Coordinates of C-alpha atoms in Angstrom, one line a residue:
X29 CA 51.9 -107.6 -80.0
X30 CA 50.3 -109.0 -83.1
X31 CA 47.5 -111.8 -83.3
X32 CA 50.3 -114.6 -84.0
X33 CA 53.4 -112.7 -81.5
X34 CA 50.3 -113.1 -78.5
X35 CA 49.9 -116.9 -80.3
X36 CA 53.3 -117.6 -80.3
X37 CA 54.3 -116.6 -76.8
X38 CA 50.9 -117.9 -75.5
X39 CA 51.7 -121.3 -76.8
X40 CA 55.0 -121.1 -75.6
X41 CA 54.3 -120.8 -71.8
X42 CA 51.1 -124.0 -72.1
X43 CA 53.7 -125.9 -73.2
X44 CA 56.4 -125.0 -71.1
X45 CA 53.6 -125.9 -68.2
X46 CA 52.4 -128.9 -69.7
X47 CA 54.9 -130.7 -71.8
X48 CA 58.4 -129.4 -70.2
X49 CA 60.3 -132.3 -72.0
X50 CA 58.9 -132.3 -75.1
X51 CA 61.3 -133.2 -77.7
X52 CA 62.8 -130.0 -79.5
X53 CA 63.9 -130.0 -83.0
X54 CA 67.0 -128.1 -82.1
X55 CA 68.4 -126.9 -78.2
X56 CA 68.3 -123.5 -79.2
X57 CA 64.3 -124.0 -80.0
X58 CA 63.7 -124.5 -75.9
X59 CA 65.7 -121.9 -75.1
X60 CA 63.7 -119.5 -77.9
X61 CA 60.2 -120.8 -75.6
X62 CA 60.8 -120.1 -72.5
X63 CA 62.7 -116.9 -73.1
X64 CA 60.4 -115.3 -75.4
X65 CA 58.1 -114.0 -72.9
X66 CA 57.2 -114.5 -68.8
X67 CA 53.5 -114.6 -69.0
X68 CA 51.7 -114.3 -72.5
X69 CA 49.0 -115.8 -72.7
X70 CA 47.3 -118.6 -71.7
X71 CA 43.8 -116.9 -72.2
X72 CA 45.5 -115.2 -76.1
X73 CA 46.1 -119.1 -77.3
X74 CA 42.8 -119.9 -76.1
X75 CA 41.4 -116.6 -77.8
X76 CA 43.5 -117.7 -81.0
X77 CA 41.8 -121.0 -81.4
X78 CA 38.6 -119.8 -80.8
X79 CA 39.1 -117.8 -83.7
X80 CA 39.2 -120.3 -85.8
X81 CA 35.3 -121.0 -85.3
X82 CA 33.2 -119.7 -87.5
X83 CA 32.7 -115.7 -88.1
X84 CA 29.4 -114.4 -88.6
X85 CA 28.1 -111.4 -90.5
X86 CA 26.8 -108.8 -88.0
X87 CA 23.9 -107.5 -88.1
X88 CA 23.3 -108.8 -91.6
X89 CA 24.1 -105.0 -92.8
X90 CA 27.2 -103.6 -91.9
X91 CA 28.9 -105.2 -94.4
X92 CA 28.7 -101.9 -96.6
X93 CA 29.7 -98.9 -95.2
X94 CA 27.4 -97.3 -92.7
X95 CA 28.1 -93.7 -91.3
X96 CA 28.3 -92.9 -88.2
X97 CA 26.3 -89.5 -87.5
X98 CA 27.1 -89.6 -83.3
X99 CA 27.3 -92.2 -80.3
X100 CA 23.9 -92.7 -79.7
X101 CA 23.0 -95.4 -76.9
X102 CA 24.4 -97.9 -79.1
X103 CA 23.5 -100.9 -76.4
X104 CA 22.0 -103.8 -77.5
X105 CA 19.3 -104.8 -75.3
X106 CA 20.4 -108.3 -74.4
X107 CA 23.1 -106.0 -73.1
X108 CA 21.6 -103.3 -71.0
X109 CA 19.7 -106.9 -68.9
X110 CA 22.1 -107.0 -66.3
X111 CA 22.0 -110.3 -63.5
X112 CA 18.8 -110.2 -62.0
X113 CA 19.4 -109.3 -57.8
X114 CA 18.5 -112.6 -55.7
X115 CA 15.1 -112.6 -54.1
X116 CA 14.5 -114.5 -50.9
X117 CA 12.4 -117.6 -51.2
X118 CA 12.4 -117.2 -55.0
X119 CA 14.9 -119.1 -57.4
X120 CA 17.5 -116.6 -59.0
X121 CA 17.4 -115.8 -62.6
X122 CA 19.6 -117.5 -64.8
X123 CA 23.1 -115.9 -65.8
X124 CA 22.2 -114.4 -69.3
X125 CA 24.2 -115.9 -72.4
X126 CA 27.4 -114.2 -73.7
X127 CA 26.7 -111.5 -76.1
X128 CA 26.4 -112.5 -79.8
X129 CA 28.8 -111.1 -82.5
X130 CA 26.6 -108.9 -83.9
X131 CA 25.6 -107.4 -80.3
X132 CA 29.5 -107.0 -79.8
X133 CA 29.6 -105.3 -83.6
X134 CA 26.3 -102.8 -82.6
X135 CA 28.4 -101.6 -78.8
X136 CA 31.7 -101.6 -80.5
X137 CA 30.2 -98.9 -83.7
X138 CA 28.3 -96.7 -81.3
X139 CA 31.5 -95.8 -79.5
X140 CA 33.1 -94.5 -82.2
X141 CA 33.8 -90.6 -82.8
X142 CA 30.9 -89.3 -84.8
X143 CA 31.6 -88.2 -88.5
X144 CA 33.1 -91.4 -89.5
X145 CA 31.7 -94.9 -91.6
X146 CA 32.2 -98.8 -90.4
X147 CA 32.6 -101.0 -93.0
X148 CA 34.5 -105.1 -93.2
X149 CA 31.6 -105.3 -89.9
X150 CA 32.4 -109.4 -88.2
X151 CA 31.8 -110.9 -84.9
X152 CA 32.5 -113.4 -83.1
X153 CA 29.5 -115.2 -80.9
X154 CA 30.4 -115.9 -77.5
X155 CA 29.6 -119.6 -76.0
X156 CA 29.8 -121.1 -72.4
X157 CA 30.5 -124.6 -71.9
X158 CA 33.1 -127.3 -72.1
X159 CA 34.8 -124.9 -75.2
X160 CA 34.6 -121.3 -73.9
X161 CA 34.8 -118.8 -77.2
X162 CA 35.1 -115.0 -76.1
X163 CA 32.7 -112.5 -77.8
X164 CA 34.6 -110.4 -80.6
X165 CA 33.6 -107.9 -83.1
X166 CA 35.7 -106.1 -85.6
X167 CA 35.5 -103.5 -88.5
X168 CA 37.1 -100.5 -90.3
X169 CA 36.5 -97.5 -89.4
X170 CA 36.7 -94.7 -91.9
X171 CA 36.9 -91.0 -92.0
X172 CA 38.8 -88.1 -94.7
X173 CA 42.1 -88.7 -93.0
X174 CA 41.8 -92.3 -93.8
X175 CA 41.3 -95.8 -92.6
X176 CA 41.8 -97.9 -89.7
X177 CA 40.9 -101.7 -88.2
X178 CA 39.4 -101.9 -85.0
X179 CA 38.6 -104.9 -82.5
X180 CA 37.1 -105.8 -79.6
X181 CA 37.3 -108.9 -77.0
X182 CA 36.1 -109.7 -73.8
X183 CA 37.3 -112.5 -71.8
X184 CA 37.5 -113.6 -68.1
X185 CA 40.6 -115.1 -66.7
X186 CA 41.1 -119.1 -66.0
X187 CA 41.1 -120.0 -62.7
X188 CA 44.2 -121.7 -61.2
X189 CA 47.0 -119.9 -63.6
X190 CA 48.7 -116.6 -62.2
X191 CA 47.5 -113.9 -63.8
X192 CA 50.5 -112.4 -65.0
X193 CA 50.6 -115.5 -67.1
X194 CA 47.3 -114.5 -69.0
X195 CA 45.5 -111.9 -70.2
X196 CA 46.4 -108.4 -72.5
X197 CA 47.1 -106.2 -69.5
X198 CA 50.3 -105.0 -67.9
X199 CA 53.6 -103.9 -69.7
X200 CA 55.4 -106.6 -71.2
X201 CA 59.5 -106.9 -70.3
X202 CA 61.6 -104.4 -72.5
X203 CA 63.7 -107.7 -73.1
X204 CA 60.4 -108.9 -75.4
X205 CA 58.8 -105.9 -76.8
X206 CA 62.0 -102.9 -76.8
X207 CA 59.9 -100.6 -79.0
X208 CA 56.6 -100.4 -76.9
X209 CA 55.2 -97.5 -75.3
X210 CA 53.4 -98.5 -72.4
X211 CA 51.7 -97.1 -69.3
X212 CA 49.4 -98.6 -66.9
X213 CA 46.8 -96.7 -64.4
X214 CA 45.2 -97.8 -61.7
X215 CA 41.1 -96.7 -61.6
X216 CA 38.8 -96.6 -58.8
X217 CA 37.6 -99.8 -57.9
X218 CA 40.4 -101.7 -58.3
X219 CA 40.2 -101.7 -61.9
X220 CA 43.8 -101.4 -64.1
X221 CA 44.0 -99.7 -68.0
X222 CA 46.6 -100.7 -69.8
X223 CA 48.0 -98.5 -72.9
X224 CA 50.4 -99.5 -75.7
X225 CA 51.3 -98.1 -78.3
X226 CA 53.2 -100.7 -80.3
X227 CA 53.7 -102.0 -84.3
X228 CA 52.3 -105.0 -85.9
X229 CA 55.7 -106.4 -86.3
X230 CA 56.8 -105.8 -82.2
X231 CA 60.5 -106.2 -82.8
X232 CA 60.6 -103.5 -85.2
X233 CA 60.2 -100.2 -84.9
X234 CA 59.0 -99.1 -88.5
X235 CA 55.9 -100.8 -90.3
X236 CA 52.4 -100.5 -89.9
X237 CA 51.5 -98.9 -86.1
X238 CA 49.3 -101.1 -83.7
X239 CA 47.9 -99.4 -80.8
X240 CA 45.7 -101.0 -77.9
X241 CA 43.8 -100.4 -74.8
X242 CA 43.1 -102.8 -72.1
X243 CA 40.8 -102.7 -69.4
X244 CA 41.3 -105.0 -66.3
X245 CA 38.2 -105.4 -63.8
X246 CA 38.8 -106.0 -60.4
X247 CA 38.1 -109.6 -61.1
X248 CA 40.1 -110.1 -63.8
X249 CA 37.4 -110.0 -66.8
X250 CA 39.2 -107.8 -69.7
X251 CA 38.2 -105.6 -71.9
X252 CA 40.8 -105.2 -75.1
X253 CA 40.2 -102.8 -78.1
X254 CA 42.7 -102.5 -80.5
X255 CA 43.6 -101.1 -83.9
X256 CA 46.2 -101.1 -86.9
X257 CA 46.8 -98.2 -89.0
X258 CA 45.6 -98.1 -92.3
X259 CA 43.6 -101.1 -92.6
X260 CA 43.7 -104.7 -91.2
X261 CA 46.4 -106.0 -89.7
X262 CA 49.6 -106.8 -91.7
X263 CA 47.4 -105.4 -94.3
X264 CA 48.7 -102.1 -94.8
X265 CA 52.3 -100.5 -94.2
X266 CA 53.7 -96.7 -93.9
X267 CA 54.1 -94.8 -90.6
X268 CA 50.9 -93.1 -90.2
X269 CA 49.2 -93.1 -86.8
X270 CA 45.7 -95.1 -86.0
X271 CA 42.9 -92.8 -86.8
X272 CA 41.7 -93.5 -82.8
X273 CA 43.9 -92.0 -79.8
X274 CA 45.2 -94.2 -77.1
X275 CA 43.0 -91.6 -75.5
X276 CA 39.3 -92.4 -77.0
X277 CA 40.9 -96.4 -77.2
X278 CA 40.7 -96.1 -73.3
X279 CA 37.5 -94.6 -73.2
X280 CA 35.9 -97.6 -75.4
X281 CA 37.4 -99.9 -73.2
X282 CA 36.1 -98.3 -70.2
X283 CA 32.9 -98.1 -71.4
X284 CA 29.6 -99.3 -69.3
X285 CA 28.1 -100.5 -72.3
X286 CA 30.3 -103.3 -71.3
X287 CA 29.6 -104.3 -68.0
X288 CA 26.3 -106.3 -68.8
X289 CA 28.2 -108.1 -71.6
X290 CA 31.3 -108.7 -68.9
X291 CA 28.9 -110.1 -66.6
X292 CA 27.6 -112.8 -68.5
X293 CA 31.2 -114.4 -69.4
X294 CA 31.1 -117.6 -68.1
X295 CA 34.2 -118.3 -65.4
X296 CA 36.5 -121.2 -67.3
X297 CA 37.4 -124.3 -65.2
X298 CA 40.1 -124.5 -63.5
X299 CA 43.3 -125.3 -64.7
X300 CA 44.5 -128.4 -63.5
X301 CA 48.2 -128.6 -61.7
X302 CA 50.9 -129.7 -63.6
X303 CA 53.2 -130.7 -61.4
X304 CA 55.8 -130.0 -63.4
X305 CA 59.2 -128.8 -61.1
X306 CA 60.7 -125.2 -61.9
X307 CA 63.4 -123.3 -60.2
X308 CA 61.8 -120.7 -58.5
X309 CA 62.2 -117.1 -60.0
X310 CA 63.9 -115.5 -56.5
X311 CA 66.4 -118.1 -56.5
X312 CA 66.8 -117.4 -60.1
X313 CA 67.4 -113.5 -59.5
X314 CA 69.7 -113.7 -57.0
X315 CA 72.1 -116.5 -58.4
X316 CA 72.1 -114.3 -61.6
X317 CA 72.5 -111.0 -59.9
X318 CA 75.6 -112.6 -58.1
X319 CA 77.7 -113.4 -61.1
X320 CA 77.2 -109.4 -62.1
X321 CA 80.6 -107.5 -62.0
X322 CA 80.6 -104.6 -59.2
X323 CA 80.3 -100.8 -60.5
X324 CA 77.3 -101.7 -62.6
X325 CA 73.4 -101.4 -63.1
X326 CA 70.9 -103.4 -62.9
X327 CA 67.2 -102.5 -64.6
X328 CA 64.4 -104.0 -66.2
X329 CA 64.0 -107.4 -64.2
X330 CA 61.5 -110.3 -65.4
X331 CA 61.8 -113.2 -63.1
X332 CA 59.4 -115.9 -63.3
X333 CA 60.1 -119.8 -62.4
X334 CA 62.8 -121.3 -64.4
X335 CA 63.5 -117.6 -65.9
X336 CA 65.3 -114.4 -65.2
X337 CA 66.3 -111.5 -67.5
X338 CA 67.6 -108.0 -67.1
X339 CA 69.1 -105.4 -68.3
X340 CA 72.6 -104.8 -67.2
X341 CA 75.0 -101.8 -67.8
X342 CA 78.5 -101.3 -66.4
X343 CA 78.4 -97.4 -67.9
X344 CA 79.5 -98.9 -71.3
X345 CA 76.2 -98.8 -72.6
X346 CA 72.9 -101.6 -71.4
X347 CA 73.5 -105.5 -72.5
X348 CA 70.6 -108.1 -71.7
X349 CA 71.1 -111.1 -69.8
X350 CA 69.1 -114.0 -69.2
X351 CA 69.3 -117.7 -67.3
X352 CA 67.2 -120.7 -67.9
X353 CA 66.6 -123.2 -65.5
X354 CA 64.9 -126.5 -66.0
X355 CA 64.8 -130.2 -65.0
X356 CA 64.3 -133.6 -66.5
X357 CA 65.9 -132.1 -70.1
X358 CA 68.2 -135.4 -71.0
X359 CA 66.1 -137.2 -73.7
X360 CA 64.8 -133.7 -75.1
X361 CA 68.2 -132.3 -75.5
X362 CA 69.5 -135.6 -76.8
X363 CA 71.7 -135.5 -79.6
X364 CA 71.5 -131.4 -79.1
X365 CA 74.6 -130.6 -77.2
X366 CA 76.9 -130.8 -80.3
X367 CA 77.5 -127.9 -82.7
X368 CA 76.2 -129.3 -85.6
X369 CA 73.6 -127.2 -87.8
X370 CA 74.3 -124.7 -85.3
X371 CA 75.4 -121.1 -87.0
X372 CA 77.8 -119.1 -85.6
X373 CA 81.1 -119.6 -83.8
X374 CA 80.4 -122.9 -81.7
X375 CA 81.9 -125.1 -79.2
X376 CA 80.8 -128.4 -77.5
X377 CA 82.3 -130.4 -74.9
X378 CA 82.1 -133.0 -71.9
X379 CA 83.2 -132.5 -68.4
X380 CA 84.5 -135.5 -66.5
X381 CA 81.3 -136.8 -64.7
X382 CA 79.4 -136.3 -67.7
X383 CA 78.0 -132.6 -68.3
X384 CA 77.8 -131.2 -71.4
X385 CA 78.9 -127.9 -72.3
X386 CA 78.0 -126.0 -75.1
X387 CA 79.4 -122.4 -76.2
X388 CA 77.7 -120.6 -78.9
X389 CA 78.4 -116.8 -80.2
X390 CA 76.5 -115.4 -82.9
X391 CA 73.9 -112.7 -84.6
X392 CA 70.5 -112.2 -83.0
X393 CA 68.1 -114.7 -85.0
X394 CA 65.3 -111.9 -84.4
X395 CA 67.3 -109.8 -87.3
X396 CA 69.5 -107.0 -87.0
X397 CA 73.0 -106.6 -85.7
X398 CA 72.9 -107.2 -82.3
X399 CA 75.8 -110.3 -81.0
X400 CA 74.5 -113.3 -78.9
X401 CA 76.5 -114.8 -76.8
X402 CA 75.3 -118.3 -74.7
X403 CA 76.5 -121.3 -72.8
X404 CA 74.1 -124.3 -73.3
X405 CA 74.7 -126.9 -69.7
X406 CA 73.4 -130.1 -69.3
X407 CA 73.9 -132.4 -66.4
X408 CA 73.4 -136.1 -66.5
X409 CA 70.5 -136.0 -64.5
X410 CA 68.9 -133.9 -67.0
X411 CA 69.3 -130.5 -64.8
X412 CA 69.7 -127.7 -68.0
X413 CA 70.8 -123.8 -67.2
X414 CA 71.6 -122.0 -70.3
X415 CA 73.3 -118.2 -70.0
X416 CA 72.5 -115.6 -72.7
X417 CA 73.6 -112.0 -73.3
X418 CA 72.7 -109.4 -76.2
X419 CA 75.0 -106.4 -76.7
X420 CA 71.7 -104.8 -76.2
X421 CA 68.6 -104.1 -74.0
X422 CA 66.9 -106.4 -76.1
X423 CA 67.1 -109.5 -78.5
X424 CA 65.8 -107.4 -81.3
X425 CA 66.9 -103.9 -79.7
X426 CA 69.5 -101.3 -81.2
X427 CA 73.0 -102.3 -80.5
X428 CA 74.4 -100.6 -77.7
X429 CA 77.7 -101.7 -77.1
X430 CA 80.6 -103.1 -79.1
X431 CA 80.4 -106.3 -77.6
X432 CA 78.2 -108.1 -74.9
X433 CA 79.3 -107.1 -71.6
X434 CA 80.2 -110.1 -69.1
X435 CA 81.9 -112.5 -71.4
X436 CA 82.1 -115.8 -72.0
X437 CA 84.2 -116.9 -68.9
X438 CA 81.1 -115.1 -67.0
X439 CA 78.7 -116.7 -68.6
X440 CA 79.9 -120.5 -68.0
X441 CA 80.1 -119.6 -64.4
X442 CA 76.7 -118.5 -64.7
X443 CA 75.6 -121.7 -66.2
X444 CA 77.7 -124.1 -64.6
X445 CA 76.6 -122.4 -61.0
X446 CA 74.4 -125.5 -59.5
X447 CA 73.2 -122.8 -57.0
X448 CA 70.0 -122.9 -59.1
X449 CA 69.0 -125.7 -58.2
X450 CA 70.0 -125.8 -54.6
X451 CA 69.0 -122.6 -53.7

């Protein structure tokens, strides 16, 4: 997933936890937020604003090309200190300051392969306090077989949100990324790599290649490393691999040269409840699952409060389907249970005590061929379950079938079925 896909979907679940009836511009535009992803990222918008401090220079040199003639230590010094051990009867030493950008630039150049020259060398200081920024260094890294942009981050998890809801690691749903090639391994310690090889444009499957390693501590703190074939990213195109296996990607992430730096993150506050009511994700599952038709298969699951997909196949060939649930959605959706602006075949209508029903069938809006198919219902209490369906594994997936595989009689059932709520 690229800088502004981990924005995006980052974004998206903050304000699905903060701000649940925030006036859309269009219904579809709610629907596009909470389905675009289960968990990504709280900690990636965070990471994505920070960015927007100021970048320094590292190392005052590195600008021009330097060559790389092996690993050496590499390790800065602040970063070899580690947390002083607590002595009884004598006040502990203070937790050292996050690692400076050019620090993270000096680690991040000594663990590359030998043989090669860093050049476009930036970092990113890392601050405590009230605005957390996470350490970050980038560069290019150069050898005869060409170029390719690497970066580093560290962060450390926030306190109080699930942490499948932030964070790089873990394999995201084949619903959201259907060209990924993930794998995850768990280490000794209770550590967790993640590896993904992936594009810069995620719902394609041609373009410049983007390939990342992430390291999960025990605790949560992350190590990411990533890099983009050919240059920086979105700055180059073609179908040449990264210069870096996923291989010697994993080992910089699992590097020790790390651990001091890790240690001296400092521990965001807490987030604070929202109180914000959701439909809770097993409820969600297995109202879904009960609409299914017998005979066929069910793979892929992401359920997470207020949202369920999965891939469902009746031997006719894999078809996507999703529910949304939510409350309190009258004065977002108001005015946006009609059909007009709305491309594609639509319908809209009102039910006797006062639901509305809307019935949409058209192309995927993430490109490509694929049909979707959707029933849009709103109660008058503001209670809002919308049913979707792709003739696909995925939104921006291959086609797979002729035609989406429950129907649109299915669907409304789906979406009419108060079962969500009432469990």
């Amino acid at each position: 997933m690229s800088r502004d896909e981990d924005f995006e979907t980052g974004l998206a679940r903050a304000l699905r936890r903060t701000a649940g009836a925030f006036p859309p511009p269009s219904a579809d535009l709610v629907r596009r937020s909470v389905g675009r992803g289960r968990r990504k990222r709280l900690a990636a918008a965070v990471r994505i604003t920070a960015a927007a401090a100021a970048v320094v220079a590292a190392g005052g040199g590195l600008l021009a090309a330097v060559p790389l003639g092996g690993h050496g230590d590499g390790t800065p010094e602040r970063l070899r200190t580690g947390t002083q051990a607590r002595v009884t009867g004598q006040p502990a030493s203070p937790k050292p300051a996050p690692p400076s950008g050019a620090e993270m630039v000096r680690t991040l150049s000594g663990l590359l392969p030998p043989g090669g020259t860093v050049s476009a060398a930036t970092g990113r200081d890392g601050s405590a306090g009230d605005d957390i920024v996470w350490p970050m260094a980038k560069l290019t890294y150069t050898t005869a077989r060409g170029s390719t942009a690497l970066d580093v981050t560290l962060t450390r998890p926030t306190p109080g949100v699930a942490a499948d809801e932030q964070g790089q690691g873990g394999c995201l749903p084949v619903q959201v990324r259907p060209y990924d090639r993930c794998a995850t391994e768990k280490l000794p310690g209770g550590a967790v790599l993640t590896t993904v090889k992936s594009f810069t444009y995620p719902s394609r499957d041609t373009g410049q290649k983007r390939w990342y390693a992430v390291l999960t501590a025990a605790d949560g703190a992350e190590v990411t490393v990533q890099e983009f074939a050919g240059g920086g990213e979105k700055e180059a195109s073609g179908t040449a691999d990264p210069l870096l296996s996923l291989a010697e990607l994993s080992a910089i992430a699992r590097s020790p040269r790390w651990d001091s730096a890790l240690a001296a993150l400092p521990t965001p506050p807490r987030a604070p409840a929202t109180g914000i009511e959701a439909v809770p994700g097993d409820r969600m599952t297995r109202v879904l699952k009960s609409h299914l038709p017998h005979g066929g298969t069910v793979s892929d699951l992401n359920a997470d409060d207020g949202l369920v997909q999965l891939v469902y196949d009746d031997g006719h060939g894999r078809n996507m389907v999703e529910a949304d649930a939510q409350y309190d959605m009258a004065d977002a959706l108001a005015g946006h249970m009609g059909c007009a602006g709305v491309a594609g075949d639509c319908r809209s209508e009102a039910l006797g005590d006062g639901t509305r029903v809307k019935t949409v069938r058209g192309r995927s809006e993430k490109g490509g061929s694929a049909q979707v198919w959707q029933v849009d219902v709103l109660y008058p209490d503001g209670r809002r379950v919308v049913a979707r369906e792709v003739n696909s594994y995925a939104e921006a997936g291959p086609v797979t079938r002729p035609r989406p595989a429950l129907g649109l009689e299915v669907l409304r059932a789906v979406a009419l079925d108060k079962a969500f709520f009432t469990g």
